[in-house]
mmCIF file of N, CA and C in Angstrom:
data_model
loop_
_atom_site.group_PDB
_atom_site.id
_atom_site.type_symbol
_atom_site.label_atom_id
_atom_site.label_comp_id
_atom_site.label_asym_id
_atom_site.label_seq_id
_atom_site.Cartn_x
_atom_site.Cartn_y
_atom_site.Cartn_z
ATOM 1 N N UNK A 1 154.445 133.196 94.687
ATOM 2 C CA UNK A 1 154.459 131.781 94.994
ATOM 3 C C UNK A 1 154.384 131.613 96.507
ATOM 4 N N UNK A 2 153.575 130.629 96.955
ATOM 5 C CA UNK A 2 153.430 130.425 98.385
ATOM 6 C C UNK A 2 154.602 129.617 98.927
ATOM 7 N N UNK A 3 154.781 129.692 100.245
ATOM 8 C CA UNK A 3 155.874 128.979 100.882
ATOM 9 C C UNK A 3 155.595 127.487 101.003
ATOM 10 N N UNK A 4 154.330 127.124 101.112
ATOM 11 C CA UNK A 4 154.009 125.703 101.210
ATOM 12 C C UNK A 4 153.732 125.168 99.817
ATOM 13 N N UNK A 5 154.250 124.013 99.525
ATOM 14 C CA UNK A 5 154.021 123.430 98.207
ATOM 15 C C UNK A 5 153.082 122.238 98.349
ATOM 16 N N UNK A 6 152.348 122.009 97.321
ATOM 17 C CA UNK A 6 151.444 120.864 97.315
ATOM 18 C C UNK A 6 152.082 119.731 96.542
ATOM 19 N N UNK A 7 151.511 118.562 96.637
ATOM 20 C CA UNK A 7 152.071 117.385 95.975
ATOM 21 C C UNK A 7 152.068 117.549 94.469
ATOM 22 N N UNK A 8 151.097 118.278 93.914
ATOM 23 C CA UNK A 8 151.036 118.425 92.463
ATOM 24 C C UNK A 8 152.105 119.383 91.956
ATOM 25 N N UNK A 9 152.634 120.273 92.811
ATOM 26 C CA UNK A 9 153.651 121.223 92.389
ATOM 27 C C UNK A 9 155.061 120.633 92.460
ATOM 28 N N UNK A 10 155.242 119.602 93.234
ATOM 29 C CA UNK A 10 156.571 119.025 93.379
ATOM 30 C C UNK A 10 156.974 118.297 92.109
ATOM 31 N N UNK A 11 158.233 118.428 91.716
ATOM 32 C CA UNK A 11 158.677 117.723 90.511
ATOM 33 C C UNK A 11 158.621 116.209 90.717
ATOM 34 N N UNK A 12 158.159 115.497 89.705
ATOM 35 C CA UNK A 12 158.101 114.051 89.762
ATOM 36 C C UNK A 12 156.858 113.501 90.422
ATOM 37 N N UNK A 13 155.986 114.344 90.960
ATOM 38 C CA UNK A 13 154.767 113.849 91.604
ATOM 39 C C UNK A 13 153.676 113.642 90.555
ATOM 40 N N UNK A 14 152.783 112.738 90.856
ATOM 41 C CA UNK A 14 151.687 112.475 89.927
ATOM 42 C C UNK A 14 150.510 113.379 90.256
ATOM 43 N N UNK A 15 149.823 113.862 89.246
ATOM 44 C CA UNK A 15 148.661 114.719 89.515
ATOM 45 C C UNK A 15 147.538 113.902 90.145
ATOM 46 N N UNK A 16 146.662 114.542 90.902
ATOM 47 C CA UNK A 16 145.555 113.814 91.523
ATOM 48 C C UNK A 16 144.665 113.183 90.453
ATOM 49 N N UNK A 17 144.124 112.003 90.770
ATOM 50 C CA UNK A 17 143.284 111.297 89.811
ATOM 51 C C UNK A 17 141.983 112.051 89.587
ATOM 52 N N UNK A 18 141.574 112.084 88.347
ATOM 53 C CA UNK A 18 140.317 112.718 87.998
ATOM 54 C C UNK A 18 139.213 111.671 88.152
ATOM 55 N N UNK A 19 138.158 112.014 88.868
ATOM 56 C CA UNK A 19 137.071 111.071 89.081
ATOM 57 C C UNK A 19 136.259 110.927 87.812
ATOM 58 N N UNK A 20 135.853 109.689 87.522
ATOM 59 C CA UNK A 20 135.050 109.414 86.344
ATOM 60 C C UNK A 20 133.624 109.918 86.574
ATOM 61 N N UNK A 21 133.064 110.537 85.577
ATOM 62 C CA UNK A 21 131.702 111.042 85.663
ATOM 63 C C UNK A 21 130.730 109.864 85.598
ATOM 64 N N UNK A 22 129.778 109.830 86.507
ATOM 65 C CA UNK A 22 128.772 108.779 86.544
ATOM 66 C C UNK A 22 127.654 109.179 85.586
ATOM 67 N N UNK A 23 127.380 108.318 84.613
ATOM 68 C CA UNK A 23 126.399 108.663 83.591
ATOM 69 C C UNK A 23 125.153 107.785 83.613
ATOM 70 N N UNK A 24 125.215 106.625 84.247
ATOM 71 C CA UNK A 24 124.051 105.751 84.278
ATOM 72 C C UNK A 24 123.658 105.435 85.714
ATOM 73 N N UNK A 25 122.436 105.006 85.864
ATOM 74 C CA UNK A 25 121.935 104.631 87.181
ATOM 75 C C UNK A 25 122.698 103.432 87.723
ATOM 76 N N UNK A 26 123.047 102.505 86.850
ATOM 77 C CA UNK A 26 123.796 101.316 87.262
ATOM 78 C C UNK A 26 125.162 101.709 87.839
ATOM 79 N N UNK A 27 125.862 102.641 87.195
ATOM 80 C CA UNK A 27 127.168 103.106 87.685
ATOM 81 C C UNK A 27 127.031 103.786 89.044
ATOM 82 N N UNK A 28 125.946 104.543 89.225
ATOM 83 C CA UNK A 28 125.744 105.237 90.501
ATOM 84 C C UNK A 28 125.499 104.239 91.625
ATOM 85 N N UNK A 29 124.699 103.211 91.360
ATOM 86 C CA UNK A 29 124.432 102.208 92.383
ATOM 87 C C UNK A 29 125.686 101.399 92.702
ATOM 88 N N UNK A 30 126.581 101.196 91.717
ATOM 89 C CA UNK A 30 127.859 100.527 91.980
ATOM 90 C C UNK A 30 128.784 101.423 92.795
ATOM 91 N N UNK A 31 128.748 102.730 92.532
ATOM 92 C CA UNK A 31 129.608 103.672 93.250
ATOM 93 C C UNK A 31 129.138 103.876 94.692
ATOM 94 N N UNK A 32 127.840 103.751 94.934
ATOM 95 C CA UNK A 32 127.271 103.946 96.267
ATOM 96 C C UNK A 32 126.488 102.695 96.672
ATOM 97 N N UNK A 33 127.168 101.622 97.051
ATOM 98 C CA UNK A 33 126.465 100.380 97.397
ATOM 99 C C UNK A 33 125.666 100.464 98.701
ATOM 100 N N UNK A 34 125.857 101.519 99.477
ATOM 101 C CA UNK A 34 125.132 101.646 100.748
ATOM 102 C C UNK A 34 123.677 102.061 100.556
ATOM 103 N N UNK A 35 123.268 102.377 99.344
ATOM 104 C CA UNK A 35 121.889 102.774 99.089
ATOM 105 C C UNK A 35 120.989 101.557 99.291
ATOM 106 N N UNK A 36 120.048 101.666 100.249
ATOM 107 C CA UNK A 36 119.157 100.558 100.574
ATOM 108 C C UNK A 36 117.728 100.800 100.111
ATOM 109 N N UNK A 37 117.334 102.087 100.019
ATOM 110 C CA UNK A 37 115.985 102.398 99.579
ATOM 111 C C UNK A 37 115.985 103.707 98.814
ATOM 112 N N UNK A 38 115.026 103.835 97.912
ATOM 113 C CA UNK A 38 114.879 105.064 97.140
ATOM 114 C C UNK A 38 113.436 105.537 97.227
ATOM 115 N N UNK A 39 113.257 106.816 97.058
ATOM 116 C CA UNK A 39 111.938 107.436 97.022
ATOM 117 C C UNK A 39 111.659 107.836 95.585
ATOM 118 N N UNK A 40 110.465 107.555 95.112
ATOM 119 C CA UNK A 40 110.062 107.965 93.768
ATOM 120 C C UNK A 40 108.838 108.839 93.907
ATOM 121 N N UNK A 41 108.900 110.016 93.291
ATOM 122 C CA UNK A 41 107.756 110.909 93.319
ATOM 123 C C UNK A 41 107.792 111.790 92.084
ATOM 124 N N UNK A 42 106.630 112.278 91.709
ATOM 125 C CA UNK A 42 106.516 113.170 90.561
ATOM 126 C C UNK A 42 106.096 114.549 91.035
ATOM 127 N N UNK A 43 106.548 115.541 90.312
ATOM 128 C CA UNK A 43 106.188 116.915 90.621
ATOM 129 C C UNK A 43 105.709 117.585 89.338
ATOM 130 N N UNK A 44 104.941 118.629 89.491
ATOM 131 C CA UNK A 44 104.405 119.342 88.332
ATOM 132 C C UNK A 44 104.854 120.792 88.372
ATOM 133 N N UNK A 45 105.280 121.292 87.210
ATOM 134 C CA UNK A 45 105.677 122.682 87.087
ATOM 135 C C UNK A 45 104.701 123.382 86.141
ATOM 136 N N UNK A 46 104.266 124.559 86.531
ATOM 137 C CA UNK A 46 103.340 125.319 85.688
ATOM 138 C C UNK A 46 104.042 125.765 84.417
ATOM 139 N N UNK A 47 103.287 125.750 83.320
ATOM 140 C CA UNK A 47 103.783 126.249 82.035
ATOM 141 C C UNK A 47 102.735 127.201 81.474
ATOM 142 N N UNK A 48 103.138 128.089 80.575
ATOM 143 C CA UNK A 48 102.134 128.956 79.949
ATOM 144 C C UNK A 48 101.126 128.128 79.153
ATOM 145 N N UNK A 49 99.913 128.623 79.069
ATOM 146 C CA UNK A 49 98.865 127.899 78.358
ATOM 147 C C UNK A 49 99.243 127.776 76.882
ATOM 148 N N UNK A 50 99.335 126.537 76.356
ATOM 149 C CA UNK A 50 99.690 126.361 74.945
ATOM 150 C C UNK A 50 98.621 126.930 74.010
ATOM 151 N N UNK A 51 99.039 127.406 72.841
ATOM 152 C CA UNK A 51 98.104 127.976 71.863
ATOM 153 C C UNK A 51 97.289 126.882 71.176
ATOM 154 N N UNK A 52 97.948 125.759 70.865
ATOM 155 C CA UNK A 52 97.291 124.657 70.178
ATOM 156 C C UNK A 52 96.286 123.978 71.110
ATOM 157 N N UNK A 53 95.087 123.704 70.606
ATOM 158 C CA UNK A 53 94.023 123.143 71.447
ATOM 159 C C UNK A 53 94.380 121.755 71.973
ATOM 160 N N UNK A 54 94.972 120.889 71.135
ATOM 161 C CA UNK A 54 95.344 119.544 71.571
ATOM 162 C C UNK A 54 96.425 119.593 72.642
ATOM 163 N N UNK A 55 97.446 120.430 72.443
ATOM 164 C CA UNK A 55 98.512 120.555 73.445
ATOM 165 C C UNK A 55 97.981 121.155 74.739
ATOM 166 N N UNK A 56 97.025 122.077 74.619
ATOM 167 C CA UNK A 56 96.425 122.697 75.796
ATOM 168 C C UNK A 56 95.670 121.644 76.615
ATOM 169 N N UNK A 57 94.954 120.746 75.921
ATOM 170 C CA UNK A 57 94.207 119.693 76.607
ATOM 171 C C UNK A 57 95.152 118.705 77.278
ATOM 172 N N UNK A 58 96.259 118.351 76.603
ATOM 173 C CA UNK A 58 97.216 117.410 77.166
ATOM 174 C C UNK A 58 97.953 117.998 78.365
ATOM 175 N N UNK A 59 98.245 119.276 78.330
ATOM 176 C CA UNK A 59 99.033 119.905 79.394
ATOM 177 C C UNK A 59 98.199 120.246 80.622
ATOM 178 N N UNK A 60 96.867 120.194 80.523
ATOM 179 C CA UNK A 60 96.035 120.569 81.660
ATOM 180 C C UNK A 60 96.029 119.467 82.709
ATOM 181 N N UNK A 61 96.370 119.826 83.939
ATOM 182 C CA UNK A 61 96.366 118.897 85.057
ATOM 183 C C UNK A 61 95.136 119.168 85.905
ATOM 184 N N UNK A 62 94.271 118.160 86.026
ATOM 185 C CA UNK A 62 93.083 118.301 86.861
ATOM 186 C C UNK A 62 93.438 118.423 88.331
ATOM 187 N N UNK A 63 94.576 117.858 88.712
ATOM 188 C CA UNK A 63 95.006 117.928 90.112
ATOM 189 C C UNK A 63 95.434 119.355 90.477
ATOM 190 N N UNK A 64 96.194 119.994 89.595
ATOM 191 C CA UNK A 64 96.699 121.338 89.860
ATOM 192 C C UNK A 64 95.764 122.432 89.343
ATOM 193 N N UNK A 65 94.779 122.062 88.517
ATOM 194 C CA UNK A 65 93.869 123.014 87.882
ATOM 195 C C UNK A 65 94.644 124.080 87.116
ATOM 196 N N UNK A 66 95.654 123.619 86.392
ATOM 197 C CA UNK A 66 96.488 124.519 85.599
ATOM 198 C C UNK A 66 97.198 123.699 84.530
ATOM 199 N N UNK A 67 97.890 124.370 83.628
ATOM 200 C CA UNK A 67 98.662 123.693 82.594
ATOM 201 C C UNK A 67 100.063 123.441 83.152
ATOM 202 N N UNK A 68 100.484 122.175 83.108
ATOM 203 C CA UNK A 68 101.742 121.794 83.742
ATOM 204 C C UNK A 68 102.515 120.788 82.893
ATOM 205 N N UNK A 69 103.786 120.605 83.259
ATOM 206 C CA UNK A 69 104.588 119.472 82.783
ATOM 207 C C UNK A 69 104.968 118.666 84.013
ATOM 208 N N UNK A 70 105.083 117.362 83.826
ATOM 209 C CA UNK A 70 105.334 116.462 84.947
ATOM 210 C C UNK A 70 106.768 115.951 84.882
ATOM 211 N N UNK A 71 107.422 115.906 86.048
ATOM 212 C CA UNK A 71 108.782 115.400 86.174
ATOM 213 C C UNK A 71 108.816 114.400 87.318
ATOM 214 N N UNK A 72 109.451 113.246 87.064
ATOM 215 C CA UNK A 72 109.584 112.210 88.097
ATOM 216 C C UNK A 72 111.029 112.176 88.576
ATOM 217 N N UNK A 73 111.207 112.089 89.888
ATOM 218 C CA UNK A 73 112.545 112.059 90.485
ATOM 219 C C UNK A 73 112.676 110.800 91.329
ATOM 220 N N UNK A 74 113.813 110.115 91.176
ATOM 221 C CA UNK A 74 114.151 108.944 91.980
ATOM 222 C C UNK A 74 115.354 109.334 92.820
ATOM 223 N N UNK A 75 115.224 109.260 94.149
ATOM 224 C CA UNK A 75 116.309 109.708 95.011
ATOM 225 C C UNK A 75 116.331 108.949 96.332
ATOM 226 N N UNK A 76 117.542 108.599 96.814
ATOM 227 C CA UNK A 76 117.661 108.152 98.203
ATOM 228 C C UNK A 76 117.768 109.397 99.077
ATOM 229 N N UNK A 77 118.412 109.318 100.217
ATOM 230 C CA UNK A 77 118.469 110.457 101.126
ATOM 231 C C UNK A 77 119.375 111.591 100.650
ATOM 232 N N UNK A 78 120.470 111.284 99.940
ATOM 233 C CA UNK A 78 121.457 112.322 99.637
ATOM 234 C C UNK A 78 121.647 112.632 98.157
ATOM 235 N N UNK A 79 121.320 111.723 97.257
ATOM 236 C CA UNK A 79 121.625 111.899 95.841
ATOM 237 C C UNK A 79 120.359 111.799 95.000
ATOM 238 N N UNK A 80 120.360 112.472 93.869
ATOM 239 C CA UNK A 80 119.295 112.286 92.898
ATOM 240 C C UNK A 80 119.807 111.245 91.912
ATOM 241 N N UNK A 81 119.098 110.128 91.815
ATOM 242 C CA UNK A 81 119.547 109.037 90.961
ATOM 243 C C UNK A 81 119.048 109.158 89.534
ATOM 244 N N UNK A 82 117.812 109.602 89.369
ATOM 245 C CA UNK A 82 117.201 109.556 88.051
ATOM 246 C C UNK A 82 116.158 110.659 87.944
ATOM 247 N N UNK A 83 116.138 111.348 86.813
ATOM 248 C CA UNK A 83 115.130 112.371 86.547
ATOM 249 C C UNK A 83 114.514 112.065 85.191
ATOM 250 N N UNK A 84 113.210 112.015 85.139
ATOM 251 C CA UNK A 84 112.491 111.734 83.904
ATOM 252 C C UNK A 84 111.363 112.738 83.821
ATOM 253 N N UNK A 85 111.346 113.555 82.788
ATOM 254 C CA UNK A 85 110.334 114.588 82.792
ATOM 255 C C UNK A 85 110.030 115.199 81.457
ATOM 256 N N UNK A 86 109.301 116.296 81.550
ATOM 257 C CA UNK A 86 108.868 117.013 80.370
ATOM 258 C C UNK A 86 107.600 116.445 79.767
ATOM 259 N N UNK A 87 106.901 115.623 80.523
ATOM 260 C CA UNK A 87 105.665 115.019 80.027
ATOM 261 C C UNK A 87 104.476 115.911 80.346
ATOM 262 N N UNK A 88 103.421 115.839 79.541
ATOM 263 C CA UNK A 88 102.239 116.668 79.800
ATOM 264 C C UNK A 88 101.641 116.392 81.177
ATOM 265 N N UNK A 89 101.062 117.407 81.782
ATOM 266 C CA UNK A 89 100.515 117.306 83.128
ATOM 267 C C UNK A 89 99.314 116.409 83.264
ATOM 268 N N UNK A 90 98.647 116.070 82.153
ATOM 269 C CA UNK A 90 97.456 115.226 82.236
ATOM 270 C C UNK A 90 97.795 113.752 82.432
ATOM 271 N N UNK A 91 99.043 113.368 82.260
ATOM 272 C CA UNK A 91 99.452 111.966 82.386
ATOM 273 C C UNK A 91 99.528 111.577 83.858
ATOM 274 N N UNK A 92 99.009 110.377 84.179
ATOM 275 C CA UNK A 92 99.035 109.898 85.560
ATOM 276 C C UNK A 92 100.461 109.523 85.965
ATOM 277 N N UNK A 93 100.732 109.589 87.268
ATOM 278 C CA UNK A 93 102.078 109.303 87.773
ATOM 279 C C UNK A 93 102.482 107.857 87.536
ATOM 280 N N UNK A 94 101.550 106.928 87.606
ATOM 281 C CA UNK A 94 101.864 105.521 87.354
ATOM 282 C C UNK A 94 102.302 105.318 85.900
ATOM 283 N N UNK A 95 101.698 106.048 84.982
ATOM 284 C CA UNK A 95 102.086 105.979 83.575
ATOM 285 C C UNK A 95 103.491 106.535 83.383
ATOM 286 N N UNK A 96 103.816 107.597 84.099
ATOM 287 C CA UNK A 96 105.161 108.170 84.035
ATOM 288 C C UNK A 96 106.187 107.166 84.567
ATOM 289 N N UNK A 97 105.838 106.474 85.645
ATOM 290 C CA UNK A 97 106.732 105.462 86.219
ATOM 291 C C UNK A 97 106.997 104.339 85.224
ATOM 292 N N UNK A 98 105.965 103.854 84.566
ATOM 293 C CA UNK A 98 106.146 102.797 83.563
ATOM 294 C C UNK A 98 107.004 103.289 82.398
ATOM 295 N N UNK A 99 106.760 104.513 81.948
ATOM 296 C CA UNK A 99 107.498 105.051 80.801
ATOM 297 C C UNK A 99 108.972 105.278 81.125
ATOM 298 N N UNK A 100 109.275 105.646 82.360
ATOM 299 C CA UNK A 100 110.664 105.932 82.722
ATOM 300 C C UNK A 100 111.504 104.666 82.844
ATOM 301 N N UNK A 101 110.880 103.563 83.239
ATOM 302 C CA UNK A 101 111.623 102.317 83.441
ATOM 303 C C UNK A 101 112.530 102.355 84.649
ATOM 304 N N UNK A 102 112.306 103.293 85.553
ATOM 305 C CA UNK A 102 113.189 103.478 86.713
ATOM 306 C C UNK A 102 113.175 102.286 87.657
ATOM 307 N N UNK A 103 112.027 101.651 87.840
ATOM 308 C CA UNK A 103 111.940 100.530 88.774
ATOM 309 C C UNK A 103 112.810 99.365 88.296
ATOM 310 N N UNK A 104 112.822 99.105 86.996
ATOM 311 C CA UNK A 104 113.644 98.022 86.460
ATOM 312 C C UNK A 104 115.132 98.345 86.571
ATOM 313 N N UNK A 105 115.495 99.619 86.461
ATOM 314 C CA UNK A 105 116.903 100.021 86.536
ATOM 315 C C UNK A 105 117.442 99.974 87.966
ATOM 316 N N UNK A 106 116.568 100.146 88.941
ATOM 317 C CA UNK A 106 117.005 100.195 90.336
ATOM 318 C C UNK A 106 117.504 98.842 90.808
ATOM 319 N N UNK A 107 116.805 97.791 90.518
ATOM 320 C CA UNK A 107 117.222 96.468 90.954
ATOM 321 C C UNK A 107 116.347 95.932 92.069
ATOM 322 N N UNK A 108 116.457 94.627 92.306
ATOM 323 C CA UNK A 108 115.580 93.960 93.258
ATOM 324 C C UNK A 108 116.012 94.118 94.705
ATOM 325 N N UNK A 109 117.275 94.394 94.954
ATOM 326 C CA UNK A 109 117.762 94.440 96.329
ATOM 327 C C UNK A 109 117.485 95.773 97.027
ATOM 328 N N UNK A 110 116.971 96.750 96.313
ATOM 329 C CA UNK A 110 116.714 98.079 96.874
ATOM 330 C C UNK A 110 115.210 98.283 97.035
ATOM 331 N N UNK A 111 114.794 98.766 98.225
ATOM 332 C CA UNK A 111 113.381 99.049 98.497
ATOM 333 C C UNK A 111 112.969 100.314 97.748
ATOM 334 N N UNK A 112 111.734 100.320 97.278
ATOM 335 C CA UNK A 112 111.185 101.474 96.570
ATOM 336 C C UNK A 112 110.029 102.009 97.399
ATOM 337 N N UNK A 113 110.089 103.295 97.777
ATOM 338 C CA UNK A 113 109.007 103.932 98.539
ATOM 339 C C UNK A 113 108.268 104.883 97.603
ATOM 340 N N UNK A 114 106.953 104.785 97.621
ATOM 341 C CA UNK A 114 106.099 105.576 96.742
ATOM 342 C C UNK A 114 104.968 106.203 97.540
ATOM 343 N N UNK A 115 104.311 107.209 96.951
ATOM 344 C CA UNK A 115 103.144 107.767 97.609
ATOM 345 C C UNK A 115 101.875 107.095 97.061
ATOM 346 N N UNK A 116 100.724 107.550 97.514
ATOM 347 C CA UNK A 116 99.459 106.906 97.174
ATOM 348 C C UNK A 116 99.092 107.026 95.698
ATOM 349 N N UNK A 117 99.660 107.981 94.998
ATOM 350 C CA UNK A 117 99.299 108.166 93.591
ATOM 351 C C UNK A 117 99.834 107.051 92.690
ATOM 352 N N UNK A 118 100.720 106.207 93.212
ATOM 353 C CA UNK A 118 101.261 105.096 92.442
ATOM 354 C C UNK A 118 100.535 103.798 92.784
ATOM 355 N N UNK A 119 99.234 103.848 92.912
ATOM 356 C CA UNK A 119 98.449 102.663 93.263
ATOM 357 C C UNK A 119 98.608 101.595 92.187
ATOM 358 N N UNK A 120 98.816 100.354 92.618
ATOM 359 C CA UNK A 120 98.972 99.241 91.690
ATOM 360 C C UNK A 120 100.409 98.892 91.373
ATOM 361 N N UNK A 121 101.364 99.599 91.975
ATOM 362 C CA UNK A 121 102.771 99.337 91.692
ATOM 363 C C UNK A 121 103.200 97.969 92.194
ATOM 364 N N UNK A 122 102.690 97.545 93.349
ATOM 365 C CA UNK A 122 103.091 96.249 93.894
ATOM 366 C C UNK A 122 102.661 95.100 92.988
ATOM 367 N N UNK A 123 101.528 95.221 92.316
ATOM 368 C CA UNK A 123 101.112 94.163 91.386
ATOM 369 C C UNK A 123 101.790 94.314 90.030
ATOM 370 N N UNK A 124 102.141 95.528 89.623
ATOM 371 C CA UNK A 124 102.815 95.744 88.343
ATOM 372 C C UNK A 124 104.277 95.308 88.395
ATOM 373 N N UNK A 125 104.904 95.429 89.575
ATOM 374 C CA UNK A 125 106.306 95.046 89.753
ATOM 375 C C UNK A 125 106.414 94.078 90.932
ATOM 376 N N UNK A 126 105.996 92.810 90.767
ATOM 377 C CA UNK A 126 105.986 91.883 91.902
ATOM 378 C C UNK A 126 107.374 91.488 92.399
ATOM 379 N N UNK A 127 108.409 91.629 91.576
ATOM 380 C CA UNK A 127 109.757 91.229 91.978
ATOM 381 C C UNK A 127 110.501 92.320 92.735
ATOM 382 N N UNK A 128 109.913 93.503 92.882
ATOM 383 C CA UNK A 128 110.551 94.624 93.575
ATOM 384 C C UNK A 128 109.815 94.876 94.892
ATOM 385 N N UNK A 129 110.576 95.154 95.961
ATOM 386 C CA UNK A 129 109.961 95.445 97.261
ATOM 387 C C UNK A 129 109.472 96.890 97.269
ATOM 388 N N UNK A 130 108.155 97.038 97.257
ATOM 389 C CA UNK A 130 107.530 98.353 97.184
ATOM 390 C C UNK A 130 106.871 98.658 98.518
ATOM 391 N N UNK A 131 107.149 99.841 99.069
ATOM 392 C CA UNK A 131 106.495 100.306 100.290
ATOM 393 C C UNK A 131 105.623 101.495 99.921
ATOM 394 N N UNK A 132 104.357 101.388 100.302
ATOM 395 C CA UNK A 132 103.393 102.402 99.927
ATOM 396 C C UNK A 132 102.396 102.576 101.052
ATOM 397 N N UNK A 133 101.951 103.809 101.333
ATOM 398 C CA UNK A 133 100.953 103.984 102.388
ATOM 399 C C UNK A 133 99.633 103.309 102.019
ATOM 400 N N UNK A 134 98.903 102.893 103.022
ATOM 401 C CA UNK A 134 97.623 102.238 102.800
ATOM 402 C C UNK A 134 96.568 103.306 102.531
ATOM 403 N N UNK A 135 95.817 103.102 101.466
ATOM 404 C CA UNK A 135 94.760 104.033 101.117
ATOM 405 C C UNK A 135 93.474 103.591 101.810
ATOM 406 N N UNK A 136 92.894 104.459 102.605
ATOM 407 C CA UNK A 136 91.693 104.149 103.360
ATOM 408 C C UNK A 136 90.500 104.803 102.670
ATOM 409 N N UNK A 137 89.382 104.085 102.629
ATOM 410 C CA UNK A 137 88.162 104.633 102.052
ATOM 411 C C UNK A 137 87.652 105.784 102.913
ATOM 412 N N UNK A 138 86.899 106.661 102.313
ATOM 413 C CA UNK A 138 86.333 107.780 103.066
ATOM 414 C C UNK A 138 85.457 107.275 104.205
ATOM 415 N N UNK A 139 85.457 107.986 105.295
ATOM 416 C CA UNK A 139 84.672 107.686 106.486
ATOM 417 C C UNK A 139 85.036 106.348 107.128
ATOM 418 N N UNK A 140 86.190 105.790 106.784
ATOM 419 C CA UNK A 140 86.640 104.527 107.397
ATOM 420 C C UNK A 140 87.859 104.820 108.277
ATOM 421 N N UNK A 141 88.021 104.009 109.306
ATOM 422 C CA UNK A 141 89.150 104.169 110.213
ATOM 423 C C UNK A 141 90.276 103.243 109.808
ATOM 424 N N UNK A 142 91.489 103.692 109.999
ATOM 425 C CA UNK A 142 92.666 102.890 109.733
ATOM 426 C C UNK A 142 92.904 101.968 110.924
ATOM 427 N N UNK A 143 93.127 100.703 110.656
ATOM 428 C CA UNK A 143 93.362 99.732 111.723
ATOM 429 C C UNK A 143 94.740 99.947 112.331
ATOM 430 N N UNK A 144 94.961 99.491 113.566
ATOM 431 C CA UNK A 144 96.289 99.636 114.162
ATOM 432 C C UNK A 144 97.390 98.968 113.340
ATOM 433 N N UNK A 145 97.079 97.869 112.669
ATOM 434 C CA UNK A 145 98.058 97.213 111.822
ATOM 435 C C UNK A 145 98.423 98.085 110.620
ATOM 436 N N UNK A 146 97.459 98.816 110.091
ATOM 437 C CA UNK A 146 97.700 99.686 108.947
ATOM 438 C C UNK A 146 98.514 100.905 109.276
ATOM 439 N N UNK A 147 98.569 101.298 110.544
ATOM 440 C CA UNK A 147 99.315 102.491 110.950
ATOM 441 C C UNK A 147 100.812 102.254 111.008
ATOM 442 N N UNK A 148 101.245 101.012 111.047
ATOM 443 C CA UNK A 148 102.667 100.705 111.194
ATOM 444 C C UNK A 148 103.431 100.961 109.954
#
């Protein structure tokens, strides 16, 4: 036994409170109200080539030139808020975003940052503040206003 005692070892003391496990996105946003913006992006993981022809066609990603599964992650700077995945690699990222319902769960007061593969998000979700890089046509220059 050590010479120093802790509060939990002393007779009559109350044990430290056990923190409640956060299970929903809503609970996480209530627990961390300082979250002002989130990043949404999808990633692809290689999988072995499926034996079934239909599954092989669905799992093939033209972007990666391989058979993949797609996973979408919603995260601010320090925490992962939402993970939605296991979808075939041939599905577009915008379709994954719609299927996950993550934008509706986040709320209107939080900014959503996306990459260029989520084209059309600002028109699909007009009530949410979406920040997305400007897509420039080939051989065209980006204006100084577009660089900001």
